[in-house]
mmCIF file of C-alpha atoms and ligand atoms in Angstrom:
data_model
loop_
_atom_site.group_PDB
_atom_site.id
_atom_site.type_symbol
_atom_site.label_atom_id
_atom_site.label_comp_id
_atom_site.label_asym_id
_atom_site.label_seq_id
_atom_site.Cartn_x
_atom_site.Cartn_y
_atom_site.Cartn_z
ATOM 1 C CA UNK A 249 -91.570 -138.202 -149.690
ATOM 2 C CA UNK A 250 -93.536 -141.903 -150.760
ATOM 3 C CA UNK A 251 -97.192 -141.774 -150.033
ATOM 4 C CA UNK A 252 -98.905 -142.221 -146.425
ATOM 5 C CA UNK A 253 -102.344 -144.275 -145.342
ATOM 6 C CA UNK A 254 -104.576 -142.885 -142.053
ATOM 7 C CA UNK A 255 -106.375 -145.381 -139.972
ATOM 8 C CA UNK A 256 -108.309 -144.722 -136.697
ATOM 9 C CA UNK A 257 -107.939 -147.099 -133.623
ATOM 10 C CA UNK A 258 -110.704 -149.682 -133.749
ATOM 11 C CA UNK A 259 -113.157 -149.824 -130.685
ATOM 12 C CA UNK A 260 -113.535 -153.617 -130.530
ATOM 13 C CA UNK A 261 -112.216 -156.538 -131.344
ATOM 14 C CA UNK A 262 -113.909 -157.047 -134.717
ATOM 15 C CA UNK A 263 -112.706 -153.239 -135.721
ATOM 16 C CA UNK A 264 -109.416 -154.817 -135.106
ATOM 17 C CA UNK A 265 -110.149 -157.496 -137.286
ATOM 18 C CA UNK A 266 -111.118 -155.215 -140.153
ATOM 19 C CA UNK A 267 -108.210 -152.686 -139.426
ATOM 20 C CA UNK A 268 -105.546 -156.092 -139.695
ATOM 21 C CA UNK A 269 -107.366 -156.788 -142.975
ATOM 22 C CA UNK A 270 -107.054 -153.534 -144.329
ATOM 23 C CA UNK A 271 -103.085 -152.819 -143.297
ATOM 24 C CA UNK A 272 -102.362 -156.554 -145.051
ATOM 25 C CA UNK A 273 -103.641 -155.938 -148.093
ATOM 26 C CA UNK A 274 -102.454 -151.822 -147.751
ATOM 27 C CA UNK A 275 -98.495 -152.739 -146.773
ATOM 28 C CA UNK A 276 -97.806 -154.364 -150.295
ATOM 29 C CA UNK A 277 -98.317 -150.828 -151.816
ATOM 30 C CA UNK A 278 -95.245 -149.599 -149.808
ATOM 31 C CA UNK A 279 -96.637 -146.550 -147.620
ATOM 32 C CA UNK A 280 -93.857 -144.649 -145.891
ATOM 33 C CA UNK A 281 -95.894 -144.529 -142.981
ATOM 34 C CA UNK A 282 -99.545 -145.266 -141.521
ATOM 35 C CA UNK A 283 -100.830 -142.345 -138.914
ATOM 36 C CA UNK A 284 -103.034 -143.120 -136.382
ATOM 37 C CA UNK A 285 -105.991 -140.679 -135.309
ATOM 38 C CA UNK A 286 -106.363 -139.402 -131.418
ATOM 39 C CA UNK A 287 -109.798 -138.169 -130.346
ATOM 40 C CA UNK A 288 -109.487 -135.063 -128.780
ATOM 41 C CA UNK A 289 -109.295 -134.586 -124.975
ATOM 42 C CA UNK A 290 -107.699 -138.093 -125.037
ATOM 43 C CA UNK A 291 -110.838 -139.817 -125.441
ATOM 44 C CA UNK A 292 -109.373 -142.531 -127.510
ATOM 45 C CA UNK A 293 -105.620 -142.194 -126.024
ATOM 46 C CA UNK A 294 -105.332 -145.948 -124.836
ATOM 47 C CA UNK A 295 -106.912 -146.861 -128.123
ATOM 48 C CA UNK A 296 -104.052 -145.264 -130.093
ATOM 49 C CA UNK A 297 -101.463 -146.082 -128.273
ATOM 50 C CA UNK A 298 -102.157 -149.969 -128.627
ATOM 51 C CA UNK A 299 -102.830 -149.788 -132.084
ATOM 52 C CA UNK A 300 -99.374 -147.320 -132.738
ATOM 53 C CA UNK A 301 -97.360 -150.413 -131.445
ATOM 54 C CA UNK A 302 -99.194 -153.111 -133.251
ATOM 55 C CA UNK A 303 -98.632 -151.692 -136.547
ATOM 56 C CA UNK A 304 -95.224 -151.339 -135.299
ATOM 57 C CA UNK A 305 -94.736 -154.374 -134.199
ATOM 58 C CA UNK A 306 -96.879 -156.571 -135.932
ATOM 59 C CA UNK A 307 -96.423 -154.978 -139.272
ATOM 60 C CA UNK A 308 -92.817 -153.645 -139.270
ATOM 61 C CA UNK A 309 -94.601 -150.295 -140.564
ATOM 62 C CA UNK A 310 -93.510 -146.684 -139.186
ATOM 63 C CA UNK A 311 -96.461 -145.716 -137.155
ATOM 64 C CA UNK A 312 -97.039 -141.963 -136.820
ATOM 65 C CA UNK A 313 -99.307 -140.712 -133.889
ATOM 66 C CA UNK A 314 -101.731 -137.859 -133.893
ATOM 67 C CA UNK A 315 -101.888 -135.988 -131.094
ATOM 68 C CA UNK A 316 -104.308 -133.205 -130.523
ATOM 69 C CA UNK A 317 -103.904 -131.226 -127.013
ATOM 70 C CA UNK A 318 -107.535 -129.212 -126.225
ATOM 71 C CA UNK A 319 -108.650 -130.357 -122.876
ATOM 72 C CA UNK A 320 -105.095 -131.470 -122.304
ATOM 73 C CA UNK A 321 -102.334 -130.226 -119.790
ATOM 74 C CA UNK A 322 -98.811 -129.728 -120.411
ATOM 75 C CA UNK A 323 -97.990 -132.447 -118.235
ATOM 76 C CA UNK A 324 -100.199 -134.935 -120.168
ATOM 77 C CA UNK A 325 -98.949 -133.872 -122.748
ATOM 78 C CA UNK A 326 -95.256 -134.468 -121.418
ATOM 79 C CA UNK A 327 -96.182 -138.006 -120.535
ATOM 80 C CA UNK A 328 -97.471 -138.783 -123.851
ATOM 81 C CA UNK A 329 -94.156 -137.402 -125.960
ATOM 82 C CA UNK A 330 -92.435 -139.324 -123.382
ATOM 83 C CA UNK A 331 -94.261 -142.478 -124.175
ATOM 84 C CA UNK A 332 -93.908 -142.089 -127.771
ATOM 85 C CA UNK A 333 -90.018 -141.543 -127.419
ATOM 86 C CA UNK A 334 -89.318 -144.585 -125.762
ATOM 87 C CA UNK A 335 -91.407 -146.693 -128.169
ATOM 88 C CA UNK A 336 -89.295 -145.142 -131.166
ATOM 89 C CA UNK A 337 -91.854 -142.647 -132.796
ATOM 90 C CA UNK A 338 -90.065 -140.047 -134.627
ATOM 91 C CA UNK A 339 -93.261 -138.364 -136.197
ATOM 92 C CA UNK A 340 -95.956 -137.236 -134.685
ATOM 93 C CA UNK A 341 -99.312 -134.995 -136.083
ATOM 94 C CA UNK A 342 -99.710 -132.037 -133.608
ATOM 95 C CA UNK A 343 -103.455 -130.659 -133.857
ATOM 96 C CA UNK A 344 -105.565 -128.751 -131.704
ATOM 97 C CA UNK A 345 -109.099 -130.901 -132.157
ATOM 98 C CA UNK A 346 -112.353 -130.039 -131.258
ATOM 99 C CA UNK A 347 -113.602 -130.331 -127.830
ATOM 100 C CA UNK A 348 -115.736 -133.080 -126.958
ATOM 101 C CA UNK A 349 -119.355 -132.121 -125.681
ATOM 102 C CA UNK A 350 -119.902 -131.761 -122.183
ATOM 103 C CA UNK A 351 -115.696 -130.886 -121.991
ATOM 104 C CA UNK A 352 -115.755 -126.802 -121.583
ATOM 105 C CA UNK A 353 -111.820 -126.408 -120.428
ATOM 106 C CA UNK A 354 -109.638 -126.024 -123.435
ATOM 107 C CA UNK A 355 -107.112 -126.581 -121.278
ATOM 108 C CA UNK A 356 -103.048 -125.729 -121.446
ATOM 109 C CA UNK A 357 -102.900 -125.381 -125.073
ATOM 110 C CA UNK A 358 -105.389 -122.710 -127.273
ATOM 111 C CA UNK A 359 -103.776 -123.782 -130.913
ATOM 112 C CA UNK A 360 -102.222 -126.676 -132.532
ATOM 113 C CA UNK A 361 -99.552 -123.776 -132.804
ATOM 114 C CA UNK A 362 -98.332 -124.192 -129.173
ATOM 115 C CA UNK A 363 -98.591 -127.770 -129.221
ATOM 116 C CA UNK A 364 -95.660 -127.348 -132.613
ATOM 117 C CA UNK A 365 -93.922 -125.245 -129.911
ATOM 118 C CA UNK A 366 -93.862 -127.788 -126.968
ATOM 119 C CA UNK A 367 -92.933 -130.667 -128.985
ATOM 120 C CA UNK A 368 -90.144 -128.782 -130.759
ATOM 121 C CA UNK A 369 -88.848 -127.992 -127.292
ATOM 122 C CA UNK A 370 -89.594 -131.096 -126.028
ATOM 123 C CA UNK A 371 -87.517 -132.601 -128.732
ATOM 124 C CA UNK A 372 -87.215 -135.695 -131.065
ATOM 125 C CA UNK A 373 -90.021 -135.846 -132.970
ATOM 126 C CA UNK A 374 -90.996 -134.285 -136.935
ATOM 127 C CA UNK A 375 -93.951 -132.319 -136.963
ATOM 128 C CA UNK A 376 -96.800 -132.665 -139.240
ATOM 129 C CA UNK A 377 -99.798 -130.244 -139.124
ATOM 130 C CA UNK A 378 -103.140 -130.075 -140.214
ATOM 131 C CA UNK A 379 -104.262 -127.210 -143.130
ATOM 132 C CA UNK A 380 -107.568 -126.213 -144.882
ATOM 133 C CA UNK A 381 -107.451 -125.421 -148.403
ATOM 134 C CA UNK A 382 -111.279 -125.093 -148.232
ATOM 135 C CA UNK A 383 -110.315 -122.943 -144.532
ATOM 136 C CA UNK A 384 -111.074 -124.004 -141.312
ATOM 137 C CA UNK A 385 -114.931 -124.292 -141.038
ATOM 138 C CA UNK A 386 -114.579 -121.875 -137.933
ATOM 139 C CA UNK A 387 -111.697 -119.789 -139.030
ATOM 140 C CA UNK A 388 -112.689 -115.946 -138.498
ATOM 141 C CA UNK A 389 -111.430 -115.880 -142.469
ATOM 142 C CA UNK A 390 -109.431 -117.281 -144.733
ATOM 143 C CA UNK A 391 -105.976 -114.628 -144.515
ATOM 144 C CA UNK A 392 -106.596 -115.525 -140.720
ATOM 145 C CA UNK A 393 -106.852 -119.048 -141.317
ATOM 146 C CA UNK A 394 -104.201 -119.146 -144.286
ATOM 147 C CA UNK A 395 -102.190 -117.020 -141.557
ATOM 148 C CA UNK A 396 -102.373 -119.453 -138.841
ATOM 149 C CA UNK A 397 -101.003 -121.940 -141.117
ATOM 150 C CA UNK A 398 -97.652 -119.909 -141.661
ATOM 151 C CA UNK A 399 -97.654 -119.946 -137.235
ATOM 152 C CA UNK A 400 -97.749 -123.648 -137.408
ATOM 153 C CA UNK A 401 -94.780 -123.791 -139.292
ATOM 154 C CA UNK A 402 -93.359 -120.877 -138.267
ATOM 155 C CA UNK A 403 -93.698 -122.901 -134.675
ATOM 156 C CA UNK A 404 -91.883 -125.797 -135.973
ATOM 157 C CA UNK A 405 -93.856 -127.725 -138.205
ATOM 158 C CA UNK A 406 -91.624 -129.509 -140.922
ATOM 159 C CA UNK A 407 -94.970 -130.782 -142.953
ATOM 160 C CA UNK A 408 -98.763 -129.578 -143.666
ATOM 161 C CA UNK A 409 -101.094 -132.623 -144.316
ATOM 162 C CA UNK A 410 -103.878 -131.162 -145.714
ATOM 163 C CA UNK A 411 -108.352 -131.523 -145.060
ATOM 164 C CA UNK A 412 -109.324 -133.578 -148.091
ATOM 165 C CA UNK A 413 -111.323 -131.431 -150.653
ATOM 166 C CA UNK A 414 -113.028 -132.122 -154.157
ATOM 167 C CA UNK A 415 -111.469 -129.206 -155.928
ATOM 168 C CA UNK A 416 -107.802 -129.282 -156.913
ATOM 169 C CA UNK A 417 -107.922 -125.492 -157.143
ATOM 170 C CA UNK A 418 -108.159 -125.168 -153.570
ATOM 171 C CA UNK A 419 -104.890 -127.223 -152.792
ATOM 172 C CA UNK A 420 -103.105 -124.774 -155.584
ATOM 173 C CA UNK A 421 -104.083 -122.145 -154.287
ATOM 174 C CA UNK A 422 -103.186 -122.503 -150.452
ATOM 175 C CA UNK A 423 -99.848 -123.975 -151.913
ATOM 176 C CA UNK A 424 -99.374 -120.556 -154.182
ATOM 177 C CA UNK A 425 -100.265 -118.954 -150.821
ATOM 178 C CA UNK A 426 -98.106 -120.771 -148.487
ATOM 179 C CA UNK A 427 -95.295 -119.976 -151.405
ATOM 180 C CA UNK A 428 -95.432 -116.234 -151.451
ATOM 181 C CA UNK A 429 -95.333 -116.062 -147.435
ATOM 182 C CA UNK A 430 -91.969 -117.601 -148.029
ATOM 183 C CA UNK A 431 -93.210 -120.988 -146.535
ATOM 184 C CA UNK A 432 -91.244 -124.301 -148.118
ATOM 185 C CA UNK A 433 -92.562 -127.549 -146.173
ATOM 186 C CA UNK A 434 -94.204 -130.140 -148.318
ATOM 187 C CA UNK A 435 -98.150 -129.716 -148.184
ATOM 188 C CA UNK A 436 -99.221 -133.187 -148.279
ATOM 189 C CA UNK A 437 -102.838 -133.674 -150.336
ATOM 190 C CA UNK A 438 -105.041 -135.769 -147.929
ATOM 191 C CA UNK A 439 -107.147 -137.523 -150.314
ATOM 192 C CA UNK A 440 -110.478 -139.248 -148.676
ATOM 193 C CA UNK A 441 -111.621 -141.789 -151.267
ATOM 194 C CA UNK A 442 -115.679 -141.397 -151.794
ATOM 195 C CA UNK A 443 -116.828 -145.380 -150.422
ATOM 196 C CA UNK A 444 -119.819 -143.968 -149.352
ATOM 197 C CA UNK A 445 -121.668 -140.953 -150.624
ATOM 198 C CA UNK A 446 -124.201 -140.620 -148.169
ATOM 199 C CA UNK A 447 -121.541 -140.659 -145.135
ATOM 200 C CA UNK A 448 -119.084 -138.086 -146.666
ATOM 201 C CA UNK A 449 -121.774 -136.233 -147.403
ATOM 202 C CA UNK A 450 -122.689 -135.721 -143.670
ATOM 203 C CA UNK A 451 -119.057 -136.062 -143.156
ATOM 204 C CA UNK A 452 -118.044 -133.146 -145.487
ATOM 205 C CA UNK A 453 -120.558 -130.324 -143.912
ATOM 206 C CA UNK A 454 -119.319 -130.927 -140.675
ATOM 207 C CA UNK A 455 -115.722 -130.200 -141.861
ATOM 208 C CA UNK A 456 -116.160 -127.402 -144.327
ATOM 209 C CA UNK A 457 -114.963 -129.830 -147.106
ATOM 210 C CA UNK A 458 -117.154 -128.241 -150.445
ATOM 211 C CA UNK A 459 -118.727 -131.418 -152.798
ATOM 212 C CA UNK A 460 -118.661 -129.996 -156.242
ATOM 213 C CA UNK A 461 -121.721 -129.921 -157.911
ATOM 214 C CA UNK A 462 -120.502 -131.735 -160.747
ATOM 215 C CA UNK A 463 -119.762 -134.547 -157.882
ATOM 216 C CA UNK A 464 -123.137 -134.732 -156.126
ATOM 217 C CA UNK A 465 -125.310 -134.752 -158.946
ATOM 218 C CA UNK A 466 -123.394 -137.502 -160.173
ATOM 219 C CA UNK A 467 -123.392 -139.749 -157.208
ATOM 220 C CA UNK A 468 -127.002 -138.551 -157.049
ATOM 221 C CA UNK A 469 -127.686 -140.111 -160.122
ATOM 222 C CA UNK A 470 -126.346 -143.238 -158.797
ATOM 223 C CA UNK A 471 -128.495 -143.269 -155.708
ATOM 224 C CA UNK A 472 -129.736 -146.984 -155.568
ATOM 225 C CA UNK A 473 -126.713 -147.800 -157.218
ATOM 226 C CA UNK A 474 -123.597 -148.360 -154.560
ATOM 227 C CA UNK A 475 -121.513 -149.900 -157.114
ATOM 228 C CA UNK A 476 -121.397 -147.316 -159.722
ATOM 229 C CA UNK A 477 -120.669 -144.370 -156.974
ATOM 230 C CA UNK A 478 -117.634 -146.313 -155.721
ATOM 231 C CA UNK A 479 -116.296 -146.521 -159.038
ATOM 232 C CA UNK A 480 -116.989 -143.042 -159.430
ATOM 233 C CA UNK A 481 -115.651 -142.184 -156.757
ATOM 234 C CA UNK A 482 -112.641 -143.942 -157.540
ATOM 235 C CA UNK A 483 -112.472 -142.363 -161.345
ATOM 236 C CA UNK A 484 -112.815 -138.880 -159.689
ATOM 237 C CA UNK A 485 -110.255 -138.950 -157.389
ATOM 238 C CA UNK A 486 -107.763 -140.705 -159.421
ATOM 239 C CA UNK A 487 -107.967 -138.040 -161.679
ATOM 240 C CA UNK A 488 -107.451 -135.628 -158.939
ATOM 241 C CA UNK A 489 -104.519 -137.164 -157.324
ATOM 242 C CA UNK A 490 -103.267 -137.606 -160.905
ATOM 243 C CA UNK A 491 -103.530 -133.848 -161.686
ATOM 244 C CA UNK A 492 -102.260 -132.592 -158.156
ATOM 245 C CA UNK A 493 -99.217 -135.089 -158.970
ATOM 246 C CA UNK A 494 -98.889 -133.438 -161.722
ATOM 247 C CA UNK A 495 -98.574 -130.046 -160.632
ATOM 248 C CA UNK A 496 -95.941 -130.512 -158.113
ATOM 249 C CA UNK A 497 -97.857 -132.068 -155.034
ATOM 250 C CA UNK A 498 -95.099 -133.487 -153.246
ATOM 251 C CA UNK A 499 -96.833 -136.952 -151.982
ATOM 252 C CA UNK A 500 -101.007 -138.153 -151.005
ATOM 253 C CA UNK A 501 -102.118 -138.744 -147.570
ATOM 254 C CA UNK A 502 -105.449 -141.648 -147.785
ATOM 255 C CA UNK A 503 -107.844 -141.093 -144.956
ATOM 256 C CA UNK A 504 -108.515 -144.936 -145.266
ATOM 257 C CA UNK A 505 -111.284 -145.514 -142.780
ATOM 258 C CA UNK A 506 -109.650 -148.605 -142.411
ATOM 259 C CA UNK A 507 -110.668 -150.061 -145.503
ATOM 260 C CA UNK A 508 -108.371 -151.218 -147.991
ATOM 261 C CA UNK A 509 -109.709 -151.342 -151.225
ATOM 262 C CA UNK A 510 -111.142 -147.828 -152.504
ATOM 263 C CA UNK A 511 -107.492 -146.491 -151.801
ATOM 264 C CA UNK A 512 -105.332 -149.485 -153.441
ATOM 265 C CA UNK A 513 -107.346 -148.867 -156.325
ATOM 266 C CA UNK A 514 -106.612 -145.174 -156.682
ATOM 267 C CA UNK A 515 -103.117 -146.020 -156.067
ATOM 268 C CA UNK A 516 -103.195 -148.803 -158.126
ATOM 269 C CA UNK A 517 -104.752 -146.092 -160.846
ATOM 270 C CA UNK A 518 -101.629 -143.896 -160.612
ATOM 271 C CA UNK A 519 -99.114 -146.375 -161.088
ATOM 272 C CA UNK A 520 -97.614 -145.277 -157.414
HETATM 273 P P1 FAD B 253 -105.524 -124.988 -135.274
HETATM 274 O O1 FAD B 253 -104.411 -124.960 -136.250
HETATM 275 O O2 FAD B 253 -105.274 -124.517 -133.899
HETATM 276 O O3 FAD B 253 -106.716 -124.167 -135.926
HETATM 277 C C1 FAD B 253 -108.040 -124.276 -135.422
HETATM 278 C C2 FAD B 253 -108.803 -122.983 -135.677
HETATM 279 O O4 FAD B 253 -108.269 -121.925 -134.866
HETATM 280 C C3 FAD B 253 -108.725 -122.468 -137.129
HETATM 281 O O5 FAD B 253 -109.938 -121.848 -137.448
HETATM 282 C C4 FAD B 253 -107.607 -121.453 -137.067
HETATM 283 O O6 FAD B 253 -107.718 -120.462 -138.087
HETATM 284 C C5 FAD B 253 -107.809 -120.866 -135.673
HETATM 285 N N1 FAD B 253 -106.546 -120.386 -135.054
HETATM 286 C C6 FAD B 253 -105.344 -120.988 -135.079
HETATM 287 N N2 FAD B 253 -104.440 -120.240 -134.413
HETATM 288 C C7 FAD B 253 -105.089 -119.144 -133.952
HETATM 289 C C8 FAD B 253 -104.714 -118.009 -133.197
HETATM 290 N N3 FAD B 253 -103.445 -117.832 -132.774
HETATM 291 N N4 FAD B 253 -105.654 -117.089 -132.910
HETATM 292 C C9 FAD B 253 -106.933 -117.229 -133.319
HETATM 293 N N5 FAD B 253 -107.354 -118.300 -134.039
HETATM 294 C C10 FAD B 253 -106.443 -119.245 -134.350
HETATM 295 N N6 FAD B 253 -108.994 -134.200 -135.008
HETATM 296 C C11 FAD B 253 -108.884 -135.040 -133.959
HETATM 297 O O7 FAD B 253 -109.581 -134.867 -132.954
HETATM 298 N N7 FAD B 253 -108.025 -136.112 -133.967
HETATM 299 C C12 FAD B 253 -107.225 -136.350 -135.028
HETATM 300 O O8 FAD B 253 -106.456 -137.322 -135.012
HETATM 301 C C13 FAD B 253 -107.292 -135.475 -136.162
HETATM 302 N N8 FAD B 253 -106.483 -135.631 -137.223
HETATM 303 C C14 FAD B 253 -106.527 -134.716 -138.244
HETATM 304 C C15 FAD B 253 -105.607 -134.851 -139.310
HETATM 305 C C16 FAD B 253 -105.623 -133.945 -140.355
HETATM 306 C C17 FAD B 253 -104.603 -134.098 -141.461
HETATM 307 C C18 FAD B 253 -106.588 -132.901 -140.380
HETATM 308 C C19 FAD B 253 -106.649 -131.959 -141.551
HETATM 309 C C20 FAD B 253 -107.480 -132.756 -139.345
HETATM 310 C C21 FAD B 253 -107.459 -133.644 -138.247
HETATM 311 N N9 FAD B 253 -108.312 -133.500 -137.152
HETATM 312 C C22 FAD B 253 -108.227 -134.384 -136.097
HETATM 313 C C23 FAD B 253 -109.315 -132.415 -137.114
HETATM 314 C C24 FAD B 253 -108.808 -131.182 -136.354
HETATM 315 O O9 FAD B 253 -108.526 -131.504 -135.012
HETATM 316 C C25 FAD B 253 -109.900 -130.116 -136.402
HETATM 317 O O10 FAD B 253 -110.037 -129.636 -137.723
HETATM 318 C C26 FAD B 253 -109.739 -128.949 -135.437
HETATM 319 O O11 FAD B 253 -110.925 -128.163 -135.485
HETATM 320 C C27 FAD B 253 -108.595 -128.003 -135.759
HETATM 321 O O12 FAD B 253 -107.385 -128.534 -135.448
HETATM 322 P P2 FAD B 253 -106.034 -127.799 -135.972
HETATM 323 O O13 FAD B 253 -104.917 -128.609 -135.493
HETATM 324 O O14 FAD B 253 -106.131 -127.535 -137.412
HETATM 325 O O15 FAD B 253 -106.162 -126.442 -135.130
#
């Protein structure tokens, strides 16, 4: 498996601008595939779709949808898979999401679990899924979490594409895990390069990702100083991709944010 970029449909016209930057300077590295986020309960489904076919289209780059289904129905869902298969997606990223506020009906579909299941029986597409090595900020625990994971595949799923995280450890270990329930799909190591501290920060204790204290007193030492935490960020995870590599990790998912540069120079760094 080569190595994957993440982008998010833009909202406007100059997001589109900066996401057509980004994937020209990104498709000389030679991704296997870009996947394109889908805010849950459909609220950016037009969004997606449009920007699916233009890097198709535009870019001659396999575009990979995310599809999350709380707040959806079956049939919705069926229309969507349907849409997909006549454009030519073959992968797609089943996930559950998190319902929007004001939304209370979860709708058809509890887990991303039977979403694996209704696209396997729907037919035509891979599976990816999402997993935690840090675990699920709202999992009950993490054998419940870790066990959930096993469903997915168990479901279906023919990859894992994991949270990112700042310590390798965690990765190994839910891959060890994984292992000695007997599961084999690749666990892809999502890897969000640090552009901004302040954001991923904020970003991170919404999602349960841990920042290292070795990390954040770092950056914080760096605080009027937006240059030196990029290129820390970029040392740090460059060594951390480097090391996962090393250890077996099968291929590196970038949550790009639509920007370019931060991720061609980690890739760039490990002679991808
Ligand atoms: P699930 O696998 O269903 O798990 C959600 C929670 O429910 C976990 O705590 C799990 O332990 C628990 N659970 C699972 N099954 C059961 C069960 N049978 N009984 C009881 N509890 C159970 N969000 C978006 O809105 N759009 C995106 O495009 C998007 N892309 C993502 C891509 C990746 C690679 C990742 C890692 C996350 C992404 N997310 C996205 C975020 C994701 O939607 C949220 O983390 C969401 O809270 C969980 O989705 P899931 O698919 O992991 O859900």
């Amino acid at each position: 498996m080569a190595h994957s970029v993440e982008f998010f449909p833009p909202k406007n016209a100059a997001g589109e601008e900066r996401l057509r930057e980004a994937i020209t300077a990104l498709l000389p590295l030679g991704p296997e595939y870009a996947s394109v986020t889908f805010g849950a309960g459909g609220s950016t489904r037009e969004r997606t779709f449009v920007t699916v076919a233009m890097i198709r289209q535009d870019y001659d780059l396999e575009a990979v949808p995310h599809l999350s289904c709380i707040g959806s129905t079956e049939a919705g869902i069926r229309e969507i898979l349907g849409d997909y298969q006549k454009q030519g997606i073959r992968r797609i990223v089943a996930l559950r999401g998190d319902l929007p506020e004001g939304m209370e009906n979860p709708g058809h579909f509890q887990h991303a679990a039977d979403l694996v299941a209704f696209i396997r029986h729907f037919g035509g597409f891979d599976v990816y899924v999402a997993g935690y090595p840090e675990i699920h900020p709202r999992a009950t625990s993490a054998r419940d979490d870790v066990a959930h994971l096993v469903s997915k595949v168990q479901a279906g799923a023919d990859a894992i594409i994991t949270q990112y995280f700042f310590n390798p450890d965690a990765y190994l270990q839910l891959r060890d895990d994984l292992q000695r329930q007997g599961v084999d799909v690749p666990v892809v190591v999502g890897v969000m390069p640090i552009t901004n501290f302040e954001q991923i920060s904020r970003f991170s204790a919404m999602c349960g990702a841990d920042i290292p204290q070795y990390v954040r007193r770092r950056m914080e030492a760096y605080a009027n100083d937006p240059q030196s935490q990029y290129q820390l960020g970029i040392e740090l995870l460059s060594r951390q991709c480097q090391l996962l590599l090393r250890e077996g990790a099968p291929s590196l998912h970038f949550y790009t944010l639509n920007q370019a540069e931060a991720t061609t120079a980690i890739w760039r760094n490990l002679g991808l």
